[in-house]
mmCIF file of C-alpha atoms in Angstrom:
data_model
loop_
_atom_site.group_PDB
_atom_site.id
_atom_site.type_symbol
_atom_site.label_atom_id
_atom_site.label_comp_id
_atom_site.label_asym_id
_atom_site.label_seq_id
_atom_site.Cartn_x
_atom_site.Cartn_y
_atom_site.Cartn_z
ATOM 1 C CA MET A 1 -38.253 67.784 16.920
ATOM 2 C CA VAL A 2 -36.787 68.821 13.432
ATOM 3 C CA TYR A 3 -36.166 65.776 11.029
ATOM 4 C CA PRO A 4 -34.079 65.527 8.115
ATOM 5 C CA ASP A 5 -35.765 66.326 4.811
ATOM 6 C CA VAL A 6 -35.938 62.688 3.914
ATOM 7 C CA VAL A 7 -37.974 61.820 7.073
ATOM 8 C CA SER A 8 -40.274 64.833 6.655
ATOM 9 C CA GLU A 9 -41.041 63.999 3.103
ATOM 10 C CA ARG A 10 -42.053 60.353 3.614
ATOM 11 C CA ALA A 11 -43.906 61.361 6.914
ATOM 12 C CA PHE A 12 -45.807 63.695 4.854
ATOM 13 C CA ARG A 13 -46.473 61.007 2.195
ATOM 14 C CA ALA A 14 -47.608 58.489 4.690
ATOM 15 C CA ALA A 15 -49.990 61.098 6.111
ATOM 16 C CA THR A 16 -51.689 61.412 3.090
ATOM 17 C CA ARG A 17 -51.956 57.975 1.861
ATOM 18 C CA ASN A 18 -55.204 56.904 0.661
ATOM 19 C CA LEU A 19 -56.947 54.911 3.387
ATOM 20 C CA ASN A 20 -59.004 52.176 1.609
ATOM 21 C CA SER A 21 -62.358 51.501 3.363
ATOM 22 C CA ASN A 22 -62.663 48.464 1.112
ATOM 23 C CA ALA A 23 -59.355 47.225 2.599
ATOM 24 C CA ASP A 24 -58.781 43.347 2.775
ATOM 25 C CA ALA A 25 -56.844 43.334 5.952
ATOM 26 C CA GLU A 26 -55.713 45.754 8.737
ATOM 27 C CA GLY A 27 -53.337 45.757 11.541
ATOM 28 C CA VAL A 28 -52.541 48.007 14.295
ATOM 29 C CA ALA A 29 -49.802 48.269 16.880
ATOM 30 C CA ALA A 30 -49.429 50.689 19.603
ATOM 31 C CA SER A 31 -46.476 52.035 21.983
ATOM 32 C CA LEU A 32 -47.557 52.300 25.546
ATOM 33 C CA SER A 33 -44.517 54.432 26.346
ATOM 34 C CA CYS A 34 -45.531 57.361 24.227
ATOM 35 C CA GLY A 35 -49.392 56.632 23.582
ATOM 36 C CA SER A 36 -49.034 56.401 19.576
ATOM 37 C CA PHE A 37 -50.372 53.954 17.378
ATOM 38 C CA ILE A 38 -50.217 52.877 13.797
ATOM 39 C CA ARG A 39 -52.506 50.921 11.393
ATOM 40 C CA PHE A 40 -51.805 49.412 8.136
ATOM 41 C CA TYR A 41 -54.488 48.671 5.625
ATOM 42 C CA LEU A 42 -53.948 46.189 2.915
ATOM 43 C CA THR A 43 -55.742 45.525 -0.459
ATOM 44 C CA VAL A 44 -55.006 42.244 -2.220
ATOM 45 C CA ASP A 45 -56.194 41.367 -5.582
ATOM 46 C CA ASP A 46 -57.113 37.845 -6.636
ATOM 47 C CA GLY A 47 -53.487 36.763 -7.755
ATOM 48 C CA SER A 48 -52.139 37.502 -4.242
ATOM 49 C CA VAL A 49 -50.423 40.676 -5.244
ATOM 50 C CA VAL A 50 -50.761 43.783 -2.659
ATOM 51 C CA LYS A 51 -52.620 46.354 -4.812
ATOM 52 C CA ASP A 52 -52.721 49.095 -2.287
ATOM 53 C CA VAL A 53 -51.582 49.999 1.243
ATOM 54 C CA GLY A 54 -52.743 52.529 3.554
ATOM 55 C CA VAL A 55 -51.716 53.942 6.749
ATOM 56 C CA SER A 56 -53.059 55.971 9.712
ATOM 57 C CA SER A 57 -51.482 57.232 12.861
ATOM 58 C CA ASN A 58 -50.892 59.617 15.574
ATOM 59 C CA GLY A 59 -47.275 58.749 15.809
ATOM 60 C CA CYS A 60 -44.347 60.853 15.454
ATOM 61 C CA GLY A 61 -42.538 61.879 12.012
ATOM 62 C CA TYR A 62 -40.235 59.136 12.162
ATOM 63 C CA MET A 63 -42.950 56.342 12.815
ATOM 64 C CA LEU A 64 -44.743 57.714 9.811
ATOM 65 C CA ALA A 65 -41.622 57.834 7.573
ATOM 66 C CA ALA A 66 -40.998 54.142 8.624
ATOM 67 C CA ALA A 67 -44.538 53.339 7.775
ATOM 68 C CA ASP A 68 -44.024 54.952 4.284
ATOM 69 C CA VAL A 69 -41.052 52.840 3.583
ATOM 70 C CA LEU A 70 -42.892 49.736 4.495
ATOM 71 C CA CYS A 71 -45.697 50.541 2.356
ATOM 72 C CA GLU A 72 -43.555 51.508 -0.468
ATOM 73 C CA PHE A 73 -41.716 48.039 -0.030
ATOM 74 C CA VAL A 74 -45.025 45.797 0.018
ATOM 75 C CA ALA A 75 -46.894 47.457 -2.650
ATOM 76 C CA ARG A 76 -47.362 45.822 -5.769
ATOM 77 C CA ARG A 77 -45.473 42.639 -4.597
ATOM 78 C CA HIS A 78 -46.532 39.318 -4.607
ATOM 79 C CA LEU A 79 -47.495 37.831 -1.227
ATOM 80 C CA ALA A 80 -44.786 34.982 -1.492
ATOM 81 C CA GLU A 81 -42.276 37.359 -2.161
ATOM 82 C CA LEU A 82 -42.990 39.066 1.524
ATOM 83 C CA HIS A 83 -43.123 35.524 3.001
ATOM 84 C CA GLY A 84 -40.307 35.040 5.592
ATOM 85 C CA LEU A 85 -38.935 38.560 5.931
ATOM 86 C CA ASN A 86 -37.778 39.044 9.459
ATOM 87 C CA ASP A 87 -37.730 42.035 11.729
ATOM 88 C CA SER A 88 -34.078 42.874 11.357
ATOM 89 C CA GLU A 89 -34.413 42.878 7.416
ATOM 90 C CA LEU A 90 -37.315 45.255 7.601
ATOM 91 C CA SER A 91 -35.447 47.521 10.412
ATOM 92 C CA ALA A 92 -32.221 47.576 8.029
ATOM 93 C CA LEU A 93 -34.830 48.632 5.187
ATOM 94 C CA ILE A 94 -36.054 51.413 7.061
ATOM 95 C CA SER A 95 -32.583 52.467 8.166
ATOM 96 C CA ASN A 96 -31.037 52.387 4.587
ATOM 97 C CA PHE A 97 -33.788 54.656 3.470
ATOM 98 C CA LEU A 98 -34.088 57.168 6.536
ATOM 99 C CA GLY A 99 -30.732 56.626 8.216
ATOM 100 C CA PRO A 100 -30.197 55.758 11.762
ATOM 101 C CA PRO A 101 -33.331 56.510 13.993
ATOM 102 C CA PRO A 102 -32.953 59.563 16.199
ATOM 103 C CA VAL A 103 -32.387 59.110 19.929
ATOM 104 C CA GLY A 104 -35.417 57.572 21.637
ATOM 105 C CA ARG A 105 -37.239 56.812 18.291
ATOM 106 C CA THR A 106 -35.756 53.253 17.791
ATOM 107 C CA ALA A 107 -39.336 51.766 19.115
ATOM 108 C CA CYS A 108 -40.916 53.775 16.282
ATOM 109 C CA SER A 109 -39.775 51.487 13.279
ATOM 110 C CA LYS A 110 -40.528 48.274 15.583
ATOM 111 C CA ILE A 111 -44.020 49.410 16.129
ATOM 112 C CA ALA A 112 -44.736 50.086 12.235
ATOM 113 C CA ILE A 113 -43.004 46.632 11.349
ATOM 114 C CA GLU A 114 -45.619 44.987 14.282
ATOM 115 C CA ALA A 115 -48.453 46.863 12.781
ATOM 116 C CA LEU A 116 -47.626 45.618 9.345
ATOM 117 C CA ARG A 117 -47.257 42.094 10.541
ATOM 118 C CA SER A 118 -50.645 42.319 12.194
ATOM 119 C CA ALA A 119 -52.117 43.209 8.901
ATOM 120 C CA PHE A 120 -50.814 40.263 7.099
ATOM 121 C CA ALA A 121 -51.944 38.093 10.110
ATOM 122 C CA ASP A 122 -55.373 39.533 9.626
ATOM 123 C CA LEU A 123 -55.268 38.682 6.004
ATOM 124 C CA ARG A 124 -54.460 35.275 6.527
ATOM 125 C CA SER A 125 -57.227 34.753 9.044
ATOM 126 C CA LYS A 126 -59.796 36.348 6.716
ATOM 127 C CA ARG A 127 -58.637 33.852 3.989
ATOM 128 C CA VAL A 128 -58.920 30.926 6.327
ATOM 129 C CA GLU A 129 -62.180 31.779 7.561
ATOM 130 C CA GLU A 130 -63.430 32.026 3.971
ATOM 131 C CA PHE A 131 -63.208 28.196 3.839
ATOM 132 C CA ARG A 132 -64.771 27.124 6.968
ATOM 133 C CA GLY A 133 -67.276 24.518 6.284
ATOM 134 C CA GLU A 134 -66.467 24.355 2.729
ATOM 135 C CA THR A 135 -63.984 22.531 0.565
ATOM 136 C CA PRO A 136 -60.609 21.773 2.553
ATOM 137 C CA LEU A 137 -58.285 24.645 2.443
ATOM 138 C CA ILE A 138 -55.018 23.498 1.565
ATOM 139 C CA CYS A 139 -52.677 26.375 1.636
ATOM 140 C CA SER A 140 -53.383 28.810 4.278
ATOM 141 C CA CYS A 141 -50.865 31.182 3.380
ATOM 142 C CA PHE A 142 -52.518 31.940 -0.101
ATOM 143 C CA GLY A 143 -56.047 30.618 0.723
ATOM 144 C CA VAL A 144 -56.062 28.109 -1.780
ATOM 145 C CA SER A 145 -58.628 25.219 -1.755
ATOM 146 C CA GLN A 146 -58.390 21.579 -2.786
ATOM 147 C CA ASP A 147 -61.019 22.285 -5.442
ATOM 148 C CA ARG A 148 -58.764 25.078 -6.931
ATOM 149 C CA ILE A 149 -55.775 23.126 -6.863
ATOM 150 C CA GLU A 150 -57.472 20.072 -8.474
ATOM 151 C CA ALA A 151 -58.990 22.033 -11.260
ATOM 152 C CA ALA A 152 -55.624 23.639 -11.894
ATOM 153 C CA ILE A 153 -54.014 20.264 -12.220
ATOM 154 C CA ARG A 154 -56.846 18.958 -14.371
ATOM 155 C CA GLU A 155 -57.159 22.053 -16.649
ATOM 156 C CA ARG A 156 -53.396 22.685 -17.160
ATOM 157 C CA PHE A 157 -52.087 19.040 -16.834
ATOM 158 C CA LEU A 158 -49.818 19.975 -14.016
ATOM 159 C CA GLU A 159 -47.250 17.420 -12.946
ATOM 160 C CA THR A 160 -45.274 19.190 -10.184
ATOM 161 C CA VAL A 161 -45.741 20.990 -7.068
ATOM 162 C CA ASP A 162 -43.758 23.783 -8.383
ATOM 163 C CA GLU A 163 -46.196 23.965 -11.401
ATOM 164 C CA VAL A 164 -49.059 24.094 -9.126
ATOM 165 C CA THR A 165 -47.295 26.911 -7.294
ATOM 166 C CA ASP A 166 -46.645 28.917 -10.271
ATOM 167 C CA VAL A 167 -50.484 28.615 -11.182
ATOM 168 C CA CYS A 168 -52.332 29.144 -8.142
ATOM 169 C CA ASN A 169 -49.665 30.227 -5.288
ATOM 170 C CA ALA A 170 -50.200 27.035 -3.180
ATOM 171 C CA GLY A 171 -47.084 25.992 -1.863
ATOM 172 C CA GLY A 172 -45.382 29.192 -2.116
ATOM 173 C CA GLY A 173 -45.409 30.419 1.305
ATOM 174 C CA CYS A 174 -44.434 28.476 4.149
ATOM 175 C CA GLY A 175 -44.242 25.321 2.248
ATOM 176 C CA SER A 176 -46.044 23.097 4.761
ATOM 177 C CA CYS A 177 -48.838 22.239 2.359
ATOM 178 C CA ARG A 178 -46.395 21.068 -0.377
ATOM 179 C CA MET A 179 -46.669 17.092 0.741
ATOM 180 C CA LEU A 180 -50.603 17.737 0.336
ATOM 181 C CA ILE A 181 -50.221 19.270 -3.056
ATOM 182 C CA GLN A 182 -48.076 16.241 -4.006
ATOM 183 C CA GLU A 183 -50.648 13.825 -2.963
ATOM 184 C CA LEU A 184 -53.282 15.708 -4.949
ATOM 185 C CA LEU A 185 -50.881 15.561 -7.847
ATOM 186 C CA ASP A 186 -50.846 11.747 -7.352
ATOM 187 C CA THR A 187 -54.761 11.300 -7.058
ATOM 188 C CA THR A 188 -56.051 13.823 -9.481
ATOM 189 C CA PRO A 189 -56.970 12.372 -12.912
ATOM 190 C CA ARG A 190 -55.705 14.548 -15.902
#
């Protein structure tokens, strides 16, 4: 199949992305109809910013190009910025860069999105696992422990949940921990 130049260029770029053996997380998805797979590798710094994104695949050029668009979109972004993106927004992002998918290739971008979501799920699982048996984990979205939040409150004289979020990301994801953060604000001496 001959692809438009933009698809060919992005597919080549995705195929040559650095695969980081020290990735913090990886996710994979596959298409049973065509037998292709795609894998994303994420490296995230301590500040919860996506430092690097790698990809490997045996998929078609359109799948690789879609993966490259997603890599470019998430790289150097804070995890809080990426929270809540839905599949239709990501599909629209891919279509905006690549144009409408070729006939028979609509599943290719969906599989790329699924693999990226799998990588973020793997990252969250690993962060939660780090805290088993230790101090309570308050924010599972960003892996922020009770000790870290209390230290931030004491050291920086924080008074609101939003201030805590600005300092250590806790409460910046799904928001389910915001009530716990408020309790820590109410009980931690400054």
